Amino acid sequence: MTDVRLEGLTKRFGAVVAVDAVDLAIRSGEFVVLVGPSGSGKTTCLRMIAGLETVTSGSIFIGDTDVAQVHAKDRNVAMVFQSYALYPHMTVAENMGFALKIRKLPREEIDARVREVAATLGLTEELPRKPKTLSGGQQQRVALGRAIVRDPAVFLFDEPLSNLDAKLRVAMRGELIKLHHRLDTTMIYVTHDQIEAMTMGDRIVVMHEGEIRQVGTPLEVYDDPDDAFVAGFIGSPAMNLVEGAAGARDGAIAFRTDGLDLSLPAAHPAGGTDAVTLGIRPEFLDLQPSASAVELAGRIEAVEHLGAETILEVSTAGPTLVARLPRNDGVDHGSDISLWTEPANIMAFDTDSGMRLRA
Ligand SMILES: Nc1ncnc2c1ncn2[C@@H]1O[C@H](COP(=O)(O)OP(=O)(O)OP(=O)(O)O)[C@@H](O)[C@H]1O
Ligand SMILES: [Mg+2]
């Protein structure tokens, strides 16, 4: 059982600050996902934990030891990459046992360990085969197996599923989650795919420009984003974010933007500052009015029937909004429509700092 703690972890490449003073405590046995857009520093973070990248400053504790200056091979971590990088001339069994062979373990012990892991991954039949005769999903399982065989204290994954087609990716996601339950080993997983992060992580760490923007369970981050970046990044379709100006009016708060004028209750957090960005999740836009709801009138620009739900793109006199409705066969492209939302479901952010405004 091993916890991992990053303290002030920083990496500079010349003038570029790839990872900027990251503090993060990962509990033993936890599945943590680092998620963020391209270039946010996820891979650099992971490579520093693995010992594949030097640290500019800060500490990396694996258990009680600061390993920042410890050689990669002495850190007892295993990393799985997007490219499986299997040895083409070796069989699956030889690929999986390679690290143990380097460690000079007895042949029988290696064989037994490889067979045991292959069985749990459904690779027993493939053991004598060469990588190029395997499907992408099988190759990815071999790469996983190669890491599991080593029995590391911590697993590090860098976008391990992104070379797989969509269906296989979903299947492998499920397999990885089950694997984590079975092994109960600390896992740190990097992805730019927020759906992968939401479905896999015990906790997710949202990164942007080398910094951690928010850490929490998937639903904590989804329900309660700390800033407009996190709000817009987590969730699909993305949260509607509308910039405008807020001010007091007749005991209420007026929010105005080009073509749109909304009245919000006096206690609404949008009253916290002048330059305000409102945030409305697509599922909080509704076709049914209610006494307390705010109306947003517009025209339907696009309809997506996904079966269980219907996604609408609606252009108002101001912004274009995306609404996520339960299945609705009665909405047509080009028709006028009113969307309704409860003020309590409208988030507010300070447009200048991006920070969430709270009541
Ligand atoms: N070896 C390097 N030399 C110079 N700059 C680098 C190097 N590696 C990464 N960077 C820079 O550091 C920043 C973070 O890169 P990193 O690869 O960690 O991002 P990422 O979040 O993994 O992105 P992606 O989702 O595209 O994989 C980027 O600006 C990148 O250009
Ligand atoms: Mg990366």
Coordinates of C-alpha atoms and ligand atoms in Angstrom, one line a residue:
M1 CA 0.0 0.0 0.0
T2 CA 1.6 3.2 -1.2
D3 CA 0.5 6.8 -1.1
V4 CA 2.0 9.4 -3.4
R5 CA 2.5 13.1 -2.5
L6 CA 3.6 15.9 -4.8
E7 CA 4.9 19.0 -3.1
G8 CA 5.7 22.2 -5.1
L9 CA 6.5 20.0 -8.1
T10 CA 7.8 22.2 -10.9
K11 CA 9.2 21.6 -14.3
R12 CA 10.6 24.2 -16.6
F13 CA 11.8 23.7 -20.2
G14 CA 13.7 26.9 -20.8
A15 CA 11.1 29.6 -20.6
V16 CA 8.1 27.2 -20.6
V17 CA 6.7 26.3 -17.2
A18 CA 5.3 22.9 -18.0
V19 CA 4.3 22.0 -14.4
D20 CA 3.9 24.9 -11.9
A21 CA 4.2 24.2 -8.2
V22 CA 1.8 21.3 -8.1
D23 CA 0.7 20.0 -4.7
L24 CA -1.3 16.8 -4.6
A25 CA -1.8 14.0 -2.1
I26 CA -2.9 10.7 -3.6
R27 CA -4.1 8.0 -1.1
S28 CA -2.9 4.5 -1.1
G29 CA -5.0 2.4 -3.5
E30 CA -6.7 5.4 -5.0
F31 CA -7.4 5.8 -8.8
V32 CA -6.6 9.4 -9.6
V33 CA -7.0 10.9 -13.1
L34 CA -5.1 13.9 -14.3
V35 CA -7.2 15.5 -16.9
G36 CA -6.8 18.7 -18.9
P37 CA -6.4 20.1 -22.4
S38 CA -3.3 19.5 -24.6
G39 CA -0.2 21.1 -23.1
S40 CA -1.5 21.4 -19.6
G41 CA 1.4 19.4 -18.1
K42 CA -0.1 16.0 -17.5
T43 CA 2.5 13.9 -19.2
T44 CA 5.3 16.0 -17.7
C45 CA 3.9 15.4 -14.3
L46 CA 3.6 11.7 -14.8
R47 CA 7.1 11.4 -16.3
M48 CA 8.6 13.2 -13.3
I49 CA 6.8 10.7 -11.0
A50 CA 8.2 7.8 -13.1
G51 CA 11.7 9.3 -13.0
L52 CA 11.8 9.7 -16.8
E53 CA 12.0 13.5 -16.5
T54 CA 14.2 15.5 -14.1
V55 CA 12.5 17.8 -11.6
T56 CA 13.2 21.5 -11.6
S57 CA 12.1 21.9 -8.0
G58 CA 9.8 20.2 -5.5
S59 CA 9.3 16.8 -4.0
I60 CA 7.8 13.5 -5.0
F61 CA 7.0 11.2 -2.1
I62 CA 6.2 7.6 -2.9
G63 CA 5.4 6.2 0.5
D64 CA 7.7 8.0 3.0
T65 CA 10.6 8.5 0.6
D66 CA 11.2 11.6 -1.5
V67 CA 12.2 10.0 -4.8
A68 CA 12.8 13.2 -6.8
Q69 CA 16.5 12.3 -7.1
V70 CA 16.1 8.5 -7.1
H71 CA 16.7 6.6 -10.4
A72 CA 13.6 5.5 -12.3
K73 CA 14.4 1.8 -11.9
D74 CA 14.5 2.2 -8.1
R75 CA 11.1 3.8 -7.8
N76 CA 9.0 0.7 -8.0
V77 CA 6.5 2.3 -10.4
A78 CA 5.3 1.0 -13.8
M79 CA 4.2 3.2 -16.6
V80 CA 2.0 2.3 -19.5
F81 CA 2.0 4.6 -22.5
Q82 CA -0.3 5.4 -25.4
S83 CA 2.1 3.6 -27.7
Y84 CA 2.5 0.0 -26.4
A85 CA 6.1 -0.3 -27.6
L86 CA 6.1 -4.1 -27.4
Y87 CA 9.2 -5.8 -28.6
P88 CA 8.2 -7.1 -32.0
H89 CA 10.7 -10.0 -32.1
M90 CA 9.5 -11.4 -28.7
T91 CA 6.4 -13.4 -28.0
V92 CA 3.7 -12.1 -25.7
A93 CA 5.1 -14.2 -22.9
E94 CA 8.6 -12.9 -23.4
N95 CA 7.3 -9.3 -23.6
M96 CA 5.4 -9.7 -20.4
G97 CA 8.3 -11.4 -18.5
F98 CA 11.1 -9.1 -19.8
A99 CA 11.4 -6.9 -16.7
L100 CA 11.6 -9.9 -14.5
K101 CA 14.3 -11.5 -16.7
I102 CA 16.3 -8.3 -16.3
R103 CA 15.9 -8.6 -12.6
K104 CA 17.3 -12.2 -13.0
L105 CA 14.4 -14.0 -11.4
P106 CA 14.4 -17.8 -11.9
R107 CA 12.8 -18.9 -15.2
E108 CA 10.1 -21.0 -13.5
E109 CA 9.0 -18.0 -11.3
I110 CA 8.8 -15.7 -14.4
D111 CA 6.7 -18.3 -16.3
A112 CA 4.4 -18.8 -13.4
R113 CA 3.9 -15.1 -12.8
V114 CA 3.4 -14.4 -16.5
R115 CA 0.8 -17.2 -16.8
E116 CA -1.1 -15.9 -13.8
V117 CA -1.3 -12.4 -15.1
A118 CA -2.1 -13.5 -18.6
A119 CA -5.0 -15.5 -17.3
T120 CA -6.5 -12.5 -15.5
L121 CA -6.2 -10.5 -18.7
G122 CA -7.6 -13.2 -21.0
L123 CA -4.2 -13.5 -22.8
T124 CA -3.4 -17.2 -22.1
E125 CA -4.0 -18.3 -25.7
E126 CA -1.9 -15.4 -27.0
L127 CA 1.2 -16.1 -24.9
P128 CA 3.2 -17.8 -27.8
R129 CA 2.2 -15.2 -30.4
K130 CA 4.1 -12.2 -31.7
P131 CA 2.7 -8.7 -31.1
K132 CA 2.1 -7.9 -34.8
T133 CA -0.4 -10.8 -35.0
L134 CA -2.6 -9.3 -32.2
S135 CA -5.4 -6.7 -32.4
G136 CA -4.8 -3.3 -30.9
G137 CA -6.8 -4.2 -27.8
Q138 CA -4.8 -7.3 -27.3
Q139 CA -1.6 -5.4 -27.7
Q140 CA -2.7 -2.9 -25.1
R141 CA -3.6 -5.8 -22.7
V142 CA 0.0 -7.1 -23.2
A143 CA 1.4 -3.7 -22.3
L144 CA -0.8 -3.7 -19.2
G145 CA 0.3 -7.2 -18.4
R146 CA 3.9 -6.3 -18.7
A147 CA 3.3 -3.6 -16.0
I148 CA 1.2 -5.8 -13.7
V149 CA 3.8 -8.7 -13.8
R150 CA 6.3 -6.3 -12.1
D151 CA 3.9 -5.9 -9.2
P152 CA 4.7 -2.2 -8.8
A153 CA 3.7 0.0 -5.9
V154 CA 2.2 2.5 -8.2
F155 CA 0.8 2.3 -11.8
L156 CA 1.2 5.3 -14.1
F157 CA -0.9 5.5 -17.2
D158 CA -0.5 8.1 -20.0
E159 CA -3.5 8.0 -22.4
P160 CA -3.2 4.2 -22.6
L161 CA -6.5 3.8 -24.5
S162 CA -6.3 6.6 -27.1
N163 CA -5.0 4.3 -29.9
L164 CA -8.1 2.1 -29.6
D165 CA -11.3 2.6 -31.5
A166 CA -14.3 4.0 -29.6
K167 CA -16.0 0.7 -28.7
L168 CA -12.8 -1.0 -27.6
R169 CA -11.9 2.1 -25.5
V170 CA -15.1 1.8 -23.6
A171 CA -14.6 -1.9 -23.0
M172 CA -10.9 -1.4 -21.9
R173 CA -12.0 1.4 -19.6
G174 CA -14.3 -1.1 -17.8
E175 CA -11.5 -3.7 -17.6
L176 CA -9.1 -1.2 -16.1
I177 CA -11.6 -0.2 -13.4
K178 CA -12.1 -3.9 -12.6
L179 CA -8.4 -4.4 -12.6
H180 CA -8.0 -1.6 -10.1
H181 CA -10.6 -3.1 -7.8
R182 CA -8.8 -6.4 -8.0
L183 CA -5.2 -5.2 -7.5
D184 CA -6.1 -2.3 -5.1
T185 CA -2.9 -0.6 -6.2
T186 CA -2.4 3.2 -6.4
M187 CA -3.0 4.3 -10.0
I188 CA -2.4 7.6 -11.6
Y189 CA -4.0 8.0 -15.0
V190 CA -3.6 10.8 -17.5
T191 CA -6.1 11.7 -20.2
H192 CA -7.3 14.7 -22.1
D193 CA -10.8 13.0 -22.4
Q194 CA -13.0 14.3 -19.7
I195 CA -15.5 11.5 -20.1
E196 CA -12.7 9.0 -19.5
A197 CA -11.8 11.0 -16.4
M198 CA -15.3 11.1 -15.1
T199 CA -16.0 7.4 -15.6
M200 CA -12.6 6.1 -14.2
G201 CA -11.4 8.3 -11.5
D202 CA -12.0 7.9 -7.7
R203 CA -10.9 11.6 -7.9
I204 CA -10.1 13.7 -10.8
V205 CA -7.4 16.5 -11.0
V206 CA -8.2 19.1 -13.5
M207 CA -5.0 20.7 -14.9
H208 CA -4.6 23.9 -17.0
E209 CA -1.4 25.6 -18.0
G210 CA 0.7 23.6 -15.7
E211 CA -1.4 24.2 -12.6
I212 CA -4.0 22.2 -10.8
R213 CA -7.3 24.0 -11.1
Q214 CA -9.5 21.6 -9.0
V215 CA -9.4 18.2 -7.3
G216 CA -12.4 16.2 -6.3
T217 CA -14.6 13.2 -7.0
P218 CA -16.1 13.4 -10.6
L219 CA -19.5 14.6 -9.3
E220 CA -18.0 17.1 -6.9
V221 CA -16.1 18.7 -9.8
Y222 CA -19.1 18.5 -12.1
D223 CA -21.7 19.9 -9.6
D224 CA -19.4 22.5 -8.0
P225 CA -16.7 23.8 -10.3
D226 CA -14.4 26.3 -8.7
D227 CA -13.8 28.3 -11.9
A228 CA -15.1 28.9 -15.4
F229 CA -12.4 26.9 -17.0
V230 CA -13.3 23.7 -15.0
A231 CA -17.0 24.4 -15.5
G232 CA -16.5 24.5 -19.3
F233 CA -14.0 21.7 -19.5
I234 CA -15.9 19.0 -17.5
G235 CA -19.2 18.0 -18.9
S236 CA -20.5 17.1 -22.4
P237 CA -22.2 18.9 -24.0
A238 CA -20.3 21.6 -22.3
M239 CA -21.8 24.1 -19.9
N240 CA -23.3 27.2 -21.5
L241 CA -21.1 30.1 -20.5
V242 CA -22.5 33.6 -21.2
E243 CA -20.5 36.8 -20.5
G244 CA -22.3 39.9 -19.6
A245 CA -22.8 42.7 -17.1
A246 CA -24.7 42.5 -13.8
G247 CA -26.2 45.3 -11.7
A248 CA -28.9 46.0 -9.2
R249 CA -32.4 46.8 -10.6
D250 CA -35.7 47.1 -8.6
G251 CA -34.6 44.8 -5.8
A252 CA -33.3 42.2 -8.2
I253 CA -30.2 41.6 -10.2
A254 CA -30.2 42.5 -13.9
F255 CA -27.9 40.5 -16.1
R256 CA -27.4 42.0 -19.6
T257 CA -25.5 40.9 -22.6
D258 CA -26.0 41.6 -26.3
G259 CA -29.7 41.0 -27.0
L260 CA -30.5 39.4 -23.6
D261 CA -31.8 40.9 -20.4
L262 CA -32.4 38.6 -17.5
S263 CA -33.7 39.3 -14.0
L264 CA -32.2 37.2 -11.2
P265 CA -33.2 37.2 -7.5
A266 CA -31.3 39.7 -5.3
A267 CA -29.5 36.9 -3.5
H268 CA -28.1 35.4 -6.7
P269 CA -24.3 35.2 -6.7
A270 CA -24.2 37.0 -10.1
G271 CA -24.6 40.2 -8.0
G272 CA -21.1 39.7 -6.6
T273 CA -19.3 41.8 -9.3
D274 CA -20.0 43.7 -12.5
A275 CA -18.4 41.6 -15.3
V276 CA -20.1 38.3 -14.8
T277 CA -20.2 35.0 -16.8
L278 CA -23.3 32.9 -16.2
G279 CA -23.0 29.2 -16.4
I280 CA -26.0 26.9 -17.2
R281 CA -25.6 23.1 -17.7
P282 CA -27.5 22.0 -20.8
E283 CA -29.7 19.6 -18.7
F284 CA -30.9 22.6 -16.6
L285 CA -32.6 24.1 -19.7
D286 CA -36.2 22.9 -19.9
L287 CA -39.2 23.3 -22.1
Q288 CA -41.6 23.6 -19.2
P289 CA -42.1 27.0 -17.6
S290 CA -42.5 27.5 -13.8
A291 CA -43.2 30.5 -11.7
S292 CA -39.6 31.0 -10.6
A293 CA -37.9 30.0 -13.8
V294 CA -36.1 32.5 -16.1
E295 CA -37.2 32.4 -19.8
L296 CA -34.7 32.3 -22.7
A297 CA -36.5 32.6 -26.0
G298 CA -34.9 31.6 -29.3
R299 CA -34.9 29.5 -32.5
I300 CA -33.8 25.9 -32.9
E301 CA -30.7 25.8 -35.0
A302 CA -29.9 22.1 -34.7
V303 CA -31.5 19.0 -33.3
E304 CA -29.6 15.8 -32.3
H305 CA -31.8 12.8 -31.5
L306 CA -29.6 10.5 -29.4
G307 CA -32.3 8.1 -28.6
A308 CA -32.7 8.5 -24.9
E309 CA -32.2 12.2 -25.1
T310 CA -32.5 15.1 -27.5
I311 CA -29.8 17.8 -27.8
L312 CA -30.9 21.3 -29.1
E313 CA -28.8 24.2 -30.2
V314 CA -30.9 27.3 -29.8
S315 CA -29.9 30.8 -30.9
T316 CA -31.3 33.5 -28.7
A317 CA -31.2 37.2 -29.5
G318 CA -27.9 37.0 -27.6
P319 CA -25.9 33.8 -27.1
T320 CA -26.5 30.4 -28.7
L321 CA -27.4 27.8 -26.0
V322 CA -27.2 24.1 -25.9
A323 CA -30.1 22.2 -24.1
R324 CA -30.2 18.6 -23.2
L325 CA -33.7 17.3 -23.0
P326 CA -35.3 13.9 -22.4
R327 CA -36.2 12.3 -25.7
N328 CA -38.4 14.7 -27.6
D329 CA -39.7 13.9 -31.0
G330 CA -41.7 17.2 -31.2
V331 CA -38.9 19.7 -31.8
D332 CA -38.0 20.8 -35.2
H333 CA -35.1 22.7 -36.8
G334 CA -36.1 26.4 -37.5
S335 CA -39.0 26.6 -35.0
D336 CA -39.2 29.2 -32.2
I337 CA -38.9 27.9 -28.7
S338 CA -38.6 29.1 -25.1
L339 CA -36.1 27.5 -22.7
W340 CA -36.6 27.8 -19.0
T341 CA -34.1 27.5 -16.1
E342 CA -34.3 28.0 -12.4
P343 CA -32.1 30.8 -11.1
A344 CA -30.7 28.4 -8.5
N345 CA -29.3 26.3 -11.4
I346 CA -27.4 29.2 -12.9
M347 CA -23.8 29.5 -11.8
A348 CA -21.9 32.8 -11.8
F349 CA -18.2 33.4 -12.4
D350 CA -16.1 36.6 -12.2
T351 CA -15.3 37.2 -15.9
D352 CA -11.9 38.8 -15.1
S353 CA -10.5 36.1 -12.8
G354 CA -12.7 33.2 -13.9
M355 CA -13.4 32.4 -10.2
R356 CA -16.7 31.1 -9.2
L357 CA -19.0 33.6 -7.4
R358 CA -20.8 32.0 -4.5
A359 CA -23.9 33.1 -2.7
Ligands
LIG1 N1 10.9 18.0 -23.8 C1 10.3 19.1 -23.8 N2 10.9 20.3 -24.2 C2 10.3 21.5 -24.2 N3 9.0 21.7 -23.9 C3 8.3 20.6 -23.5 C4 8.9 19.3 -23.4 N4 8.0 18.4 -23.0 C5 6.8 19.1 -22.8 N5 7.1 20.4 -23.1 C6 6.1 21.5 -23.0 O1 5.5 21.5 -21.7 C7 4.1 21.7 -21.7 C8 3.4 20.6 -21.1 O2 3.5 19.4 -22.0 P1 2.9 18.0 -21.6 O3 3.4 17.0 -22.6 O4 3.2 17.7 -20.2 O5 1.3 18.3 -21.8 P2 0.1 17.3 -21.8 O6 -0.9 17.8 -20.8 O7 0.6 15.9 -21.5 O8 -0.5 17.4 -23.2 P3 -1.2 16.4 -24.3 O9 -2.6 16.2 -23.8 O10 -1.0 17.0 -25.6 O11 -0.4 15.1 -24.1 C9 3.8 22.0 -23.2 O12 3.8 23.4 -23.4 C10 4.9 21.4 -23.9 O13 5.1 22.0 -25.1
MG2 MG 0.5 14.1 -22.7

